[in-house]
Amino acid sequence: PIPPGAWRDVPILFDPTASGPRNAGLRITTNDSDEPLVIIPLGGFGLDPEIDVNPTDLDFGYVDVCQDASRTETFAIRNLGNRALNFQGMGISLEGPAASEFSLHSIPGLLLPLQPGGDREIAITFNPEKGGVRRARLVISSDDCDEGLMRVPLQGRGIGPEIEISKNILEFGSRDLADGPSSAQSIVITNKGNRDLNFLGLGIEVMGEASAEYQIIAPVTGLTTLLPAGQSRTLDLAFDPSSLHHRPGVLVINSDDC
């Protein structure tokens, strides 16, 4: 009870859960005979930044690994709230398995507060180091109360050839000079990449001190035509020595595998 002539303070806290006008009423019910119910209007205004990104993910498409190529895409950070959006911690960073293959362009004022209704354009470049799908995430840390950490998926596809040789050495053994060419030994070239493998210069040749004593006998045609992704080509070589002792040679394959 409140004694006659006395008064009592009633503290009221305002903790808005949404932005904009927030209205309520304080109801006081007593034994006052002519005012048993008093309603006191309460009003406040919630302030809150509201982060938004457009687009919500970025796909950089296909970029060649072996041509030092890259592709740049942009997206916008917007503040749809009613007070400034402040970046926190790292602000804007990259994470994920292929994060090193994506780079964020630094611009003046990148991490300055973003005012209500404002937007900021961000550019990201994709420069793949490997073939296949490459993924990362752009992480935006801010004081948005319900989206303090926003992650934007990033994806691109690295394309390039990948040469694989079935053998590192061909050993023809000892052979009598009078016997003529040896039986053929084979080596298989496979393109394990995801685009055509192109042969450069002479493409495939035998070099070394005894290069003339080794012959590529098959294929007869199409030896250095492009090798599509996933396909293989078999080379048959023969040895026909013209001198005694060790006869070294090296099979050289010159391609655009980076």
Short mmCIF file of C-alpha atoms in Angstrom, two decimals:
data_model
loop_
_atom_site.label_atom_id
_atom_site.label_comp_id
_atom_site.label_asym_id
_atom_site.label_seq_id
_atom_site.Cartn_x
_atom_site.Cartn_y
_atom_site.Cartn_z
CA PRO A 1 0.00 0.00 0.00
CA ILE A 2 1.01 3.57 -0.59
CA PRO A 3 0.25 5.76 2.44
CA PRO A 4 -1.72 9.02 1.97
CA GLY A 5 0.43 11.77 0.49
CA ALA A 6 3.24 9.34 -0.46
CA TRP A 7 4.48 8.36 -3.90
CA ARG A 8 6.46 5.49 -5.42
CA ASP A 9 8.82 5.42 -8.40
CA VAL A 10 8.18 2.64 -10.93
CA PRO A 11 11.21 2.06 -13.15
CA ILE A 12 10.40 0.97 -16.70
CA LEU A 13 13.01 -0.34 -19.10
CA PHE A 14 12.70 -0.22 -22.88
CA ASP A 15 14.41 -3.11 -24.72
CA PRO A 16 13.08 -3.16 -28.29
CA THR A 17 13.02 -6.42 -30.24
CA ALA A 18 12.35 -4.72 -33.56
CA SER A 19 13.18 -1.43 -35.19
CA GLY A 20 10.81 1.47 -35.65
CA PRO A 21 8.00 2.76 -33.36
CA ARG A 22 7.26 0.46 -30.40
CA ASN A 23 4.12 1.27 -28.42
CA ALA A 24 2.59 -0.22 -25.28
CA GLY A 25 0.55 0.80 -22.22
CA LEU A 26 1.22 0.58 -18.49
CA ARG A 27 -1.95 -0.54 -16.68
CA ILE A 28 -2.35 0.44 -13.03
CA THR A 29 -5.29 -1.07 -11.16
CA THR A 30 -6.05 0.23 -7.65
CA ASN A 31 -8.86 0.80 -5.13
CA ASP A 32 -9.21 4.42 -6.23
CA SER A 33 -13.00 4.81 -6.40
CA ASP A 34 -13.12 7.15 -9.42
CA GLU A 35 -9.97 5.94 -11.27
CA PRO A 36 -9.65 2.25 -10.55
CA LEU A 37 -7.81 1.73 -13.84
CA VAL A 38 -5.15 4.07 -15.19
CA ILE A 39 -3.39 3.38 -18.49
CA ILE A 40 -0.20 5.27 -19.20
CA PRO A 41 0.89 5.21 -22.87
CA LEU A 42 4.48 4.07 -23.45
CA GLY A 43 6.37 4.79 -26.60
CA GLY A 44 9.88 4.24 -27.93
CA PHE A 45 11.70 3.89 -31.19
CA GLY A 46 13.87 0.85 -31.90
CA LEU A 47 17.11 1.47 -33.75
CA ASP A 48 18.75 -1.41 -35.57
CA PRO A 49 20.99 -1.92 -38.59
CA GLU A 50 19.79 -4.57 -41.03
CA ILE A 51 22.42 -6.08 -43.30
CA ASP A 52 21.51 -7.37 -46.72
CA VAL A 53 23.67 -8.63 -49.59
CA ASN A 54 22.88 -8.83 -53.28
CA PRO A 55 23.36 -11.35 -54.77
CA THR A 56 23.34 -13.87 -51.92
CA ASP A 57 25.99 -16.05 -53.63
CA LEU A 58 28.55 -15.61 -56.40
CA ASP A 59 29.37 -18.04 -59.21
CA PHE A 60 32.47 -17.16 -61.21
CA GLY A 61 31.93 -19.76 -63.92
CA TYR A 62 34.84 -21.39 -65.74
CA VAL A 63 38.35 -19.91 -65.55
CA ASP A 64 41.44 -21.44 -67.18
CA VAL A 65 44.07 -22.53 -64.68
CA CYS A 66 46.98 -22.59 -67.12
CA GLN A 67 46.56 -19.18 -68.74
CA ASP A 68 46.91 -17.16 -65.52
CA ALA A 69 43.31 -16.11 -66.11
CA SER A 70 40.94 -14.64 -63.57
CA ARG A 71 37.39 -13.36 -63.31
CA THR A 72 35.99 -10.61 -61.14
CA GLU A 73 32.43 -10.40 -59.85
CA THR A 74 30.80 -7.78 -57.65
CA PHE A 75 28.11 -7.77 -55.01
CA ALA A 76 26.57 -5.11 -52.80
CA ILE A 77 26.26 -4.85 -49.02
CA ARG A 78 23.19 -2.84 -48.04
CA ASN A 79 21.93 -1.44 -44.76
CA LEU A 80 18.15 -1.74 -44.70
CA GLY A 81 17.95 -0.64 -41.05
CA ASN A 82 17.53 2.72 -39.38
CA ARG A 83 20.96 3.26 -37.84
CA ALA A 84 24.52 2.86 -39.05
CA LEU A 85 25.83 -0.66 -39.65
CA ASN A 86 29.26 -1.10 -38.07
CA PHE A 87 31.73 -3.77 -39.14
CA GLN A 88 33.39 -5.72 -36.34
CA GLY A 89 36.44 -7.92 -35.91
CA MET A 90 37.91 -8.80 -39.31
CA GLY A 91 34.98 -7.00 -40.91
CA ILE A 92 35.08 -8.75 -44.28
CA SER A 93 37.21 -11.86 -44.79
CA LEU A 94 37.46 -15.09 -46.77
CA GLU A 95 37.29 -18.66 -45.49
CA GLY A 96 36.91 -22.14 -46.90
CA PRO A 97 38.94 -24.81 -48.71
CA ALA A 98 39.84 -22.63 -51.71
CA ALA A 99 39.89 -19.24 -49.98
CA SER A 100 43.39 -18.48 -51.29
CA GLU A 101 42.05 -18.60 -54.85
CA PHE A 102 39.63 -15.72 -54.20
CA SER A 103 40.81 -12.19 -53.46
CA LEU A 104 38.92 -9.25 -52.04
CA HIS A 105 39.58 -5.89 -53.65
CA SER A 106 40.55 -3.28 -51.09
CA ILE A 107 38.85 0.07 -51.56
CA PRO A 108 39.08 3.26 -49.46
CA GLY A 109 36.52 3.22 -46.66
CA LEU A 110 35.67 -0.44 -47.12
CA LEU A 111 35.01 -0.96 -43.41
CA LEU A 112 33.59 2.44 -42.51
CA PRO A 113 30.08 2.41 -40.99
CA LEU A 114 27.35 1.94 -43.59
CA GLN A 115 24.59 4.47 -43.09
CA PRO A 116 20.86 3.58 -43.21
CA GLY A 117 19.72 3.08 -46.79
CA GLY A 118 23.30 2.99 -48.02
CA ASP A 119 25.07 0.32 -50.04
CA ARG A 120 28.67 -0.56 -50.77
CA GLU A 121 29.89 -2.48 -53.82
CA ILE A 122 32.55 -5.13 -53.22
CA ALA A 123 34.66 -6.76 -55.95
CA ILE A 124 36.10 -10.28 -55.65
CA THR A 125 38.48 -11.95 -58.11
CA PHE A 126 38.73 -15.69 -58.73
CA ASN A 127 42.11 -17.02 -59.90
CA PRO A 128 42.03 -20.84 -59.67
CA GLU A 129 45.11 -22.87 -58.81
CA LYS A 130 43.54 -26.24 -59.61
CA GLY A 131 40.92 -27.68 -61.90
CA GLY A 132 37.43 -28.59 -60.80
CA VAL A 133 34.94 -26.87 -58.54
CA ARG A 134 36.60 -24.42 -56.15
CA ARG A 135 34.61 -23.14 -53.18
CA ALA A 136 35.02 -20.52 -50.46
CA ARG A 137 32.90 -18.16 -48.37
CA LEU A 138 32.94 -14.42 -47.85
CA VAL A 139 32.36 -13.68 -44.16
CA ILE A 140 30.89 -10.33 -43.09
CA SER A 141 31.03 -9.51 -39.37
CA SER A 142 28.85 -6.63 -38.20
CA ASP A 143 26.68 -5.40 -35.34
CA ASP A 144 23.44 -6.51 -36.98
CA CYS A 145 21.81 -8.09 -33.93
CA ASP A 146 20.35 -11.14 -35.70
CA GLU A 147 22.83 -11.55 -38.56
CA GLY A 148 26.11 -10.62 -36.94
CA LEU A 149 27.96 -13.14 -39.11
CA MET A 150 26.81 -13.38 -42.70
CA ARG A 151 28.42 -15.87 -45.08
CA VAL A 152 28.23 -15.47 -48.84
CA PRO A 153 29.03 -18.69 -50.78
CA LEU A 154 31.62 -18.31 -53.55
CA GLN A 155 32.12 -20.85 -56.31
CA GLY A 156 34.15 -21.12 -59.49
CA ARG A 157 35.44 -23.86 -61.74
CA GLY A 158 39.06 -24.17 -62.71
CA ILE A 159 39.63 -25.68 -66.12
CA GLY A 160 42.90 -26.99 -67.46
CA PRO A 161 44.64 -30.05 -68.84
CA GLU A 162 46.49 -32.49 -66.60
CA ILE A 163 48.99 -34.77 -68.32
CA GLU A 164 49.74 -38.19 -66.89
CA ILE A 165 52.38 -40.59 -68.23
CA SER A 166 52.04 -44.33 -67.63
CA LYS A 167 55.81 -44.94 -67.29
CA ASN A 168 58.77 -42.84 -66.19
CA ILE A 169 61.31 -45.01 -67.97
CA LEU A 170 61.47 -47.42 -70.90
CA GLU A 171 64.21 -50.05 -70.67
CA PHE A 172 64.97 -51.83 -73.95
CA GLY A 173 67.83 -53.92 -72.54
CA SER A 174 70.77 -55.20 -74.59
CA ARG A 175 70.44 -55.61 -78.33
CA ASP A 176 72.78 -56.88 -81.07
CA LEU A 177 73.57 -54.20 -83.63
CA ALA A 178 72.83 -56.65 -86.42
CA ASP A 179 69.34 -57.56 -85.20
CA GLY A 180 67.60 -54.37 -86.36
CA PRO A 181 64.82 -52.57 -84.47
CA SER A 182 63.55 -54.02 -81.21
CA SER A 183 59.98 -54.95 -80.54
CA ALA A 184 57.85 -51.98 -79.55
CA GLN A 185 57.43 -50.74 -76.00
CA SER A 186 54.45 -48.59 -75.18
CA ILE A 187 53.84 -45.51 -73.11
CA VAL A 188 50.38 -44.03 -72.52
CA ILE A 189 49.69 -40.30 -72.33
CA THR A 190 46.43 -39.48 -70.54
CA ASN A 191 44.71 -36.13 -70.11
CA LYS A 192 43.33 -36.23 -66.55
CA GLY A 193 42.18 -32.60 -66.71
CA ASN A 194 38.91 -31.04 -67.79
CA ARG A 195 39.89 -29.33 -71.03
CA ASP A 196 41.88 -30.28 -74.14
CA LEU A 197 45.62 -30.90 -73.78
CA ASN A 198 47.51 -29.14 -76.56
CA PHE A 199 50.99 -30.09 -77.68
CA LEU A 200 53.38 -27.19 -78.21
CA GLY A 201 56.33 -26.78 -80.56
CA LEU A 202 57.41 -30.16 -81.90
CA GLY A 203 55.09 -31.69 -79.33
CA ILE A 204 56.69 -35.11 -78.87
CA GLU A 205 60.27 -35.92 -79.81
CA VAL A 206 63.24 -38.01 -78.75
CA MET A 207 66.33 -36.11 -77.64
CA GLY A 208 69.71 -37.06 -76.25
CA GLU A 209 73.02 -38.55 -77.37
CA ALA A 210 71.43 -41.54 -79.11
CA SER A 211 68.13 -39.93 -80.10
CA ALA A 212 68.39 -41.20 -83.69
CA GLU A 213 68.39 -44.80 -82.44
CA TYR A 214 64.90 -44.52 -80.93
CA GLN A 215 61.88 -44.27 -83.20
CA ILE A 216 58.25 -43.48 -82.46
CA ILE A 217 56.56 -46.06 -84.66
CA ALA A 218 52.97 -45.44 -83.65
CA PRO A 219 50.71 -43.64 -83.98
CA VAL A 220 51.64 -42.93 -87.59
CA THR A 221 49.31 -39.94 -87.79
CA GLY A 222 47.75 -37.65 -85.19
CA LEU A 223 50.68 -37.96 -82.80
CA THR A 224 50.44 -34.36 -81.59
CA THR A 225 46.82 -33.51 -82.27
CA LEU A 226 45.03 -32.20 -79.19
CA LEU A 227 44.13 -34.77 -76.57
CA PRO A 228 40.60 -34.26 -75.21
CA ALA A 229 39.90 -34.37 -71.48
CA GLY A 230 39.65 -37.89 -70.13
CA GLN A 231 41.22 -39.52 -73.18
CA SER A 232 44.53 -41.33 -73.69
CA ARG A 233 47.04 -41.86 -76.48
CA THR A 234 49.43 -44.80 -76.73
CA LEU A 235 52.92 -44.27 -78.16
CA ASP A 236 54.95 -47.23 -79.40
CA LEU A 237 58.74 -46.84 -79.48
CA ALA A 238 61.45 -49.11 -80.86
CA PHE A 239 65.22 -49.18 -80.26
CA ASP A 240 67.70 -49.81 -83.11
CA PRO A 241 71.27 -49.24 -81.81
CA SER A 242 74.03 -48.16 -84.15
CA SER A 243 76.87 -48.20 -81.60
CA LEU A 244 78.03 -50.26 -78.67
CA HIS A 245 77.61 -49.55 -74.96
CA HIS A 246 74.93 -47.48 -73.21
CA ARG A 247 72.72 -45.56 -75.65
CA PRO A 248 70.76 -42.87 -73.80
CA GLY A 249 67.72 -41.01 -75.10
CA VAL A 250 64.93 -38.93 -73.63
CA LEU A 251 61.32 -38.76 -74.76
CA VAL A 252 60.25 -35.12 -74.48
CA ILE A 253 56.56 -34.18 -74.40
CA ASN A 254 55.89 -30.45 -74.64
CA SER A 255 52.30 -29.43 -73.77
CA ASP A 256 50.26 -26.62 -72.26
CA ASP A 257 49.85 -28.43 -68.92
CA CYS A 258 50.82 -25.69 -66.50
#
